[in-house]
Amino acid sequence: MLVLDDVRVVYPDFEVRYDLTVPTDALCALIGPSGGGKTTLLHTVAGFAPVASGTIRFDGRDLTALAPAERPLSILFQDHNLFPNLTAAQNVGLGIDPRLRLDGAARRRVEDALARVELAGLGQRRPAELSGGQRQRVAIARALVRDKKLMLLDEPFTGLDPGLRADMIALVDALRRERGLTVLMAIHSPEDAASVADLVAFIADGRVDAVGPPSEILAPGRSPKLDRYFRRSG
Amino acid sequence: MLPQPIAARCIPAAFVRAGAGSPYRKGHAMNHLRAGAAALALALTPAVASAQAPTLTVYTYSSFAGAYGPGAAVKTAFEAECGCVLEWVTTEDAGTLVARLLLEGPSTGADIVLGLDTGLMAAAGTSGLFAPHGLALDGLDLPIEWTDATFVPFDWGWFAFVYDSTALAAPPQSLEELVRDPNGPMVIIEDPRTSSPGLGLLLWMKNVFGDEAADAWAALAPRIVTVTRGWSEAYGLFLDGEADMVLSYTTSPAYHIIAEDETKYRAAIFAEGHEMQVEVAGIVASTDQPDLARQFLAFMTTDAFQSAIPEGNWMYPAADPAGGLPAVFADLPRPATSFLMPPESVQANRRTWIDEWIAALAR
Amino acid sequence: MSRLPGCLALALLIGVVALGFIGLLSAGGSGAAIDWGYVWSLVRISLIQAGLSTAVSLVLGAALALALARRSRFRGRMLLIAGFNAATVLPAIVTVFAIVALFGRSGWIGEAARAVGLDYGSWVYGLDGVLLAHILLNAPLAARVFLAGLGAVSAEEWRLAAQLGMPPGSVFRFIDWPVLRREAAGVAALMFLACFSSFAIVLALGGGPRVSTLEVAIYEAVRFEADFSRAAVLALVQVGACAAILLPALILFGRRMSEAPPGGVAAMRPDIGSQRLRLLDGAILVLMGFLVLVPMATIAVGGVASLASLADGAVLVAMLTSLAIGVPAGALSVALALGLATLARDLRLRLLRPGLADLTGAAATLILVVSPIALSAGLFVMIRQWVNPFAVGIPLVILVNGLMALPFTYRQVEPPLLLAAERFGRLGDSLGLRGFGRLRLVEWPLLRAPLLVALAMATALSLGDLGVASFFGRGELVTLPVLLHERLGSYRVAEAGSVALLLTLLVAGLFLLAQRVSGGSIARPR
């Protein structure tokens, strides 16, 4: 279970406060207006944001004070998930050893992970030689070899066309069922999440405004902010 | 020293030139400011020729006409007697002066070129750019006979190694000793390819050692700290304590005595004799003011000009002023023998001798 | 964007240089044969000297950039960077005296050594002294370029590195090293050419004709031999030799297109916590401070002794004259660099002729090895056929100084322009943004900081110029360097020192101003 218990993050020019609970193995979609605090929430869990008070726990373990690398999670950004000068396989390999000292077994794990995201045989390509969707698949493969139980995704499929986007989300969904991952995924279009998400959290003005199953959140009347959001986006 | 105080009027070119040259020597800050502003104004607008008085344009190197040189005094004195305007046009140094003159060729605006020496006369003298001066030149006080029909000397000096007598108690007594003593003093010299003193030393060595010059250079090489582009770097490094001796002039100590009241710097007088540097001026053949130009060259050997030389250019005047040399200059030790390599000889052999020098120092 | 300004800039660049060479060749000479053995020996030693200087400066510059990138926040960092920046444009003669004042026989170290009974003599004269001076000038230059490159690494890359738990070694290998390698070729070319044509430093600290440079022969041909065609040939040899090295190097190691990252946040580096790196960075900053800033401090100490000599109207006028030439020259240089870099970018991205783009960059860089004295002399000959050179003296000095600073301004301006195109090029195209509006909206935010630094640098370089101004002026232009030389040339060494101090402070002030106006240090563009 991932718990954000009254977590307060203070930046010079703005402040956010989160309360959120996501059960283990659940996929929680984060929706909300741009600038509302979705990315900051993910950065908070990942350890990139200056937490002023509150606690972040995952499976009973307090993550609040841990360095980013010590947290049992992987994160995918919208862009720049790969080091441009390394091959796809090397980028995945970094998930096993950040010094990239890989033995035969490790290299096989890399190949398996690439195959699992349907990139078998493309390991020697550099990011510039891959399509946008392929690049994000490489990043997912790296998350797989890292084998962390919590996965954070910050709108990683926003730039892709709708069909591809659905494929990617399906891939994430399949993987979390296979491996028992807890997934926190910020998304741009709420309808993408409807079919796969167990939970939808609506983030606005630096707060978790509403949480619930997709059917509840996507239905009107739950909260005024939510209604305004959908009217505006719909 | 200003001819006219003319702050309020709009600035005529004649004043601009006067202002730019003259007040530096002992004027106060306002004068400098005014002169500078005028210089800027001149710089930013094309020069307007002075309508009334004829202008004599003299090309020289910047330090002669600059803030510390004798140029301002010379200008004032000459203008007082010629009824003309003397205009200094300056370049970075004497070498650039020759280059620019040659590039301008016969259509140069220069009437006089002032500041060449033996090494540069070689390049400039054969170019046909200069007209004979036609002066008698019998009042000169040079250690050698001056017979050149084109160039008139205005000052001169001996090249010498200068040292700090508190640091170097027993300087070498001869060039031979300097060169041969393996434990002798460390020296800084100038590059003969880029500077007049550097070339001067090359000629000096040639005059003293003849065909053995290359060996002499090779013997001296281990004690040459460095070879600089010009005199300024060499002398500055010496004053910073980088070497025991520096190639300069026998008159260098006079500056320290007069300006700084410092007597520890001396020039070593060598038994064989010293190479001279004679600085000269000549009339540009294409001048449109031949009479005025000749008048200037004649004026150059008179007291009014010559008295500005010792403490302006820190050299010996070509003709001693009527009142004699300043005491400090008169008391400076003098070598018994003087050398002056003829310009033709420099012209003919410079390349070979420099190659020899390079080879000797690279040994 | 329009190619016209770039083409005009290129035409001006090539035109001026061509005019200079034609003028010089037409000015004639003795016709004496050139001793090619001698020329070759000069080229050879220049190659060795410039190669060594470049290699050492690259390594030290990279170390300094990394240390400054990792330590993005400490008191006096801005001042430190301004000091390093100022070092890159010190006039040669000031550099020489700064090096000697620290490392010379009677320098600070020499005196300290003597105090404990050691006398190590004059080791600073020779190749090592030349290297020291060139490091002082070039390592901070390399550091500046590297630092800007590191500053452009995306925030995500740093977060990813933190997430993956990269140890410092991996951060260096996977993030820093690619940036260093990408930027190295351009800045190395610049430094190599600067060292190849370095002149007063090589002579003063070289110890003798064994360490020499081709510029000596050019200088000699113009001044002592009045053999202008010989000077032209030698100057062409210098350009040719450098082109022969530069062009293949550009083809082999030239800028590869990178995935354009948005500007990063240096504070996000995951390796700043490492205790060992903290020590290393401290050591690097101390070492570079010792090699660069302490020599500069000797200028201050030397200058303070006769500070009173600055209270002279002539000094103020010289300063104003210098600025009146330097600022327009700097602005011209930046404008030309912008034009050329835009042209190069267009050639690279739109016309898909990266070779031509590299050639344009090479042209902007190669002017560095066009001998100033040869160019000035040649231009003088040509121009006087049409107008009185004195009448156009100031514009000419500004023009030549602006061109001479072009290699440095181009190097500053080109990367952010390319970055802007990679990041916003399509957006700008689709919005139909063109010309000045595009420059203001799309490029300006990325260009602001580097442009201001380029302006400061070009202005500073022009402030330090001596030779060019003296060739075209009538001598009425007493700039600070002219005053410096005048004082030095008339025994007034201490007073010259105070002018050197003023010049150094002026240059450092320019950089500080540029850094302030551009909003913070150059390391963090955002």
Coordinates of N, CA and C in Angstrom, one line a residue, chain B residues 7-72:
Chain B
A7 N 38.6 76.9 -24.6 CA 37.7 75.9 -24.2 C 36.3 76.2 -24.7
A8 N 35.9 77.4 -24.8 CA 34.5 77.8 -25.1 C 34.2 77.7 -26.6
R9 N 35.2 78.0 -27.4 CA 34.9 78.0 -28.9 C 34.7 76.6 -29.3
C10 N 34.0 76.4 -30.5 CA 34.0 75.1 -31.1 C 35.4 74.8 -31.5
I11 N 35.8 73.5 -31.5 CA 37.2 73.2 -31.5 C 37.7 73.1 -32.9
P12 N 38.6 74.0 -33.3 CA 39.2 73.9 -34.6 C 40.3 72.8 -34.6
A13 N 40.5 72.3 -35.8 CA 41.4 71.2 -35.9 C 42.8 71.6 -35.4
A14 N 43.2 72.8 -35.6 CA 44.5 73.2 -35.2 C 44.7 73.1 -33.7
F15 N 43.7 73.5 -33.0 CA 43.8 73.3 -31.5 C 43.8 71.9 -31.1
V16 N 42.9 71.1 -31.8 CA 42.8 69.7 -31.5 C 44.2 69.1 -31.5
R17 N 45.0 69.4 -32.5 CA 46.3 68.8 -32.6 C 47.2 69.3 -31.5
A18 N 47.1 70.6 -31.3 CA 47.9 71.2 -30.2 C 47.5 70.6 -28.9
G19 N 46.2 70.5 -28.7 CA 45.8 70.1 -27.4 C 46.1 68.6 -27.2
A20 N 46.0 67.8 -28.2 CA 46.3 66.4 -28.0 C 47.7 66.2 -27.7
G21 N 48.6 67.0 -28.2 CA 50.0 66.8 -28.0 C 50.6 67.4 -26.7
S22 N 50.3 68.7 -26.5 CA 51.1 69.4 -25.6 C 50.8 69.3 -24.1
P23 N 49.6 69.2 -23.6 CA 49.5 69.4 -22.2 C 49.9 68.2 -21.3
Y24 N 50.2 67.1 -21.9 CA 50.5 66.0 -21.1 C 51.6 66.1 -20.1
R25 N 52.6 66.9 -20.5 CA 53.8 66.8 -19.7 C 53.7 67.2 -18.3
K26 N 53.1 68.4 -18.0 CA 52.9 68.7 -16.6 C 51.5 69.4 -16.4
G27 N 50.6 69.2 -17.3 CA 49.3 69.8 -17.1 C 48.5 69.1 -16.0
H28 N 47.4 69.8 -15.6 CA 46.6 69.1 -14.6 C 45.5 68.3 -15.3
A29 N 44.7 67.7 -14.5 CA 43.8 66.7 -15.1 C 42.8 67.4 -16.1
M30 N 42.4 68.6 -15.8 CA 41.4 69.2 -16.7 C 42.0 69.4 -18.1
N31 N 43.2 69.7 -18.2 CA 43.9 69.8 -19.5 C 43.8 68.5 -20.2
H32 N 44.1 67.4 -19.4 CA 44.1 66.1 -20.0 C 42.8 65.8 -20.6
L33 N 41.8 66.1 -19.7 CA 40.4 65.8 -20.1 C 40.0 66.5 -21.4
R34 N 40.4 67.8 -21.4 CA 40.0 68.6 -22.6 C 40.8 68.1 -23.8
A35 N 42.0 67.8 -23.6 CA 42.8 67.3 -24.8 C 42.2 66.0 -25.2
G36 N 41.9 65.2 -24.3 CA 41.4 63.9 -24.6 C 40.1 64.0 -25.4
A37 N 39.2 64.8 -24.8 CA 37.9 65.0 -25.5 C 38.1 65.5 -26.9
A38 N 39.1 66.4 -27.1 CA 39.4 66.9 -28.4 C 39.9 65.8 -29.3
A39 N 40.8 65.0 -28.7 CA 41.3 63.9 -29.5 C 40.2 63.0 -29.9
L40 N 39.2 62.7 -29.0 CA 38.1 61.9 -29.4 C 37.3 62.5 -30.5
A41 N 37.1 63.8 -30.3 CA 36.3 64.6 -31.4 C 37.0 64.4 -32.7
L42 N 38.3 64.6 -32.7 CA 39.1 64.5 -33.9 C 38.9 63.1 -34.5
A43 N 39.0 62.1 -33.6 CA 38.9 60.7 -34.0 C 37.6 60.4 -34.7
L44 N 36.5 61.1 -34.2 CA 35.2 60.7 -34.7 C 34.8 61.6 -35.9
T45 N 35.5 62.6 -36.2 CA 35.2 63.4 -37.4 C 36.4 63.5 -38.3
P46 N 36.3 63.4 -39.6 CA 37.4 63.5 -40.4 C 38.2 64.8 -40.2
A47 N 39.5 64.7 -40.3 CA 40.3 65.9 -40.0 C 40.1 67.0 -41.0
V48 N 40.0 68.2 -40.5 CA 39.9 69.4 -41.4 C 41.2 70.1 -41.5
A49 N 41.7 70.3 -42.7 CA 43.0 70.9 -42.8 C 42.9 72.4 -42.3
S50 N 44.0 72.8 -41.7 CA 44.1 74.1 -41.2 C 44.2 75.1 -42.4
A51 N 43.4 76.1 -42.4 CA 43.4 76.9 -43.6 C 44.6 77.9 -43.6
Q52 N 44.9 78.5 -42.5 CA 45.8 79.6 -42.5 C 47.3 79.2 -42.6
A53 N 47.8 78.5 -41.6 CA 49.2 78.2 -41.5 C 49.5 76.9 -42.3
P54 N 50.7 76.8 -42.9 CA 51.1 75.5 -43.5 C 51.3 74.5 -42.4
T55 N 51.0 73.2 -42.8 CA 51.2 72.2 -41.8 C 52.4 71.3 -42.2
L56 N 53.2 71.0 -41.2 CA 54.3 70.1 -41.4 C 53.9 68.8 -40.7
T57 N 53.8 67.7 -41.5 CA 53.3 66.4 -40.9 C 54.6 65.6 -40.7
V58 N 54.7 65.2 -39.4 CA 55.9 64.4 -39.0 C 55.4 63.1 -38.5
Y59 N 55.9 62.0 -39.2 CA 55.6 60.7 -38.7 C 56.6 60.3 -37.7
T60 N 56.1 59.7 -36.6 CA 57.1 59.3 -35.6 C 56.4 58.1 -34.8
Y61 N 57.2 57.5 -33.9 CA 56.6 56.4 -33.1 C 56.0 57.1 -31.9
S62 N 55.0 56.3 -31.3 CA 54.1 56.9 -30.4 C 54.7 57.4 -29.1
S63 N 55.8 56.7 -28.6 CA 56.3 57.2 -27.3 C 57.1 58.5 -27.5
F64 N 57.5 58.8 -28.7 CA 58.2 60.1 -28.9 C 57.2 61.3 -28.7
A65 N 56.0 61.1 -29.3 CA 55.1 62.2 -29.2 C 54.1 62.0 -28.1
G66 N 54.2 60.9 -27.4 CA 53.2 60.6 -26.3 C 53.4 61.4 -25.1
A67 N 52.7 61.0 -24.0 CA 52.6 61.7 -22.8 C 54.0 61.9 -22.1
Y68 N 54.9 60.9 -22.3 CA 56.2 61.0 -21.6 C 57.4 61.4 -22.5
G69 N 57.1 61.6 -23.8 CA 58.1 61.8 -24.8 C 58.4 63.3 -24.9
P70 N 59.4 63.6 -25.8 CA 59.7 65.0 -26.0 C 58.9 65.7 -27.0
G71 N 57.9 65.0 -27.6 CA 57.2 65.6 -28.7 C 56.5 66.9 -28.5
A72 N 55.8 67.0 -27.3 CA 55.1 68.2 -27.0 C 56.0 69.4 -27.0

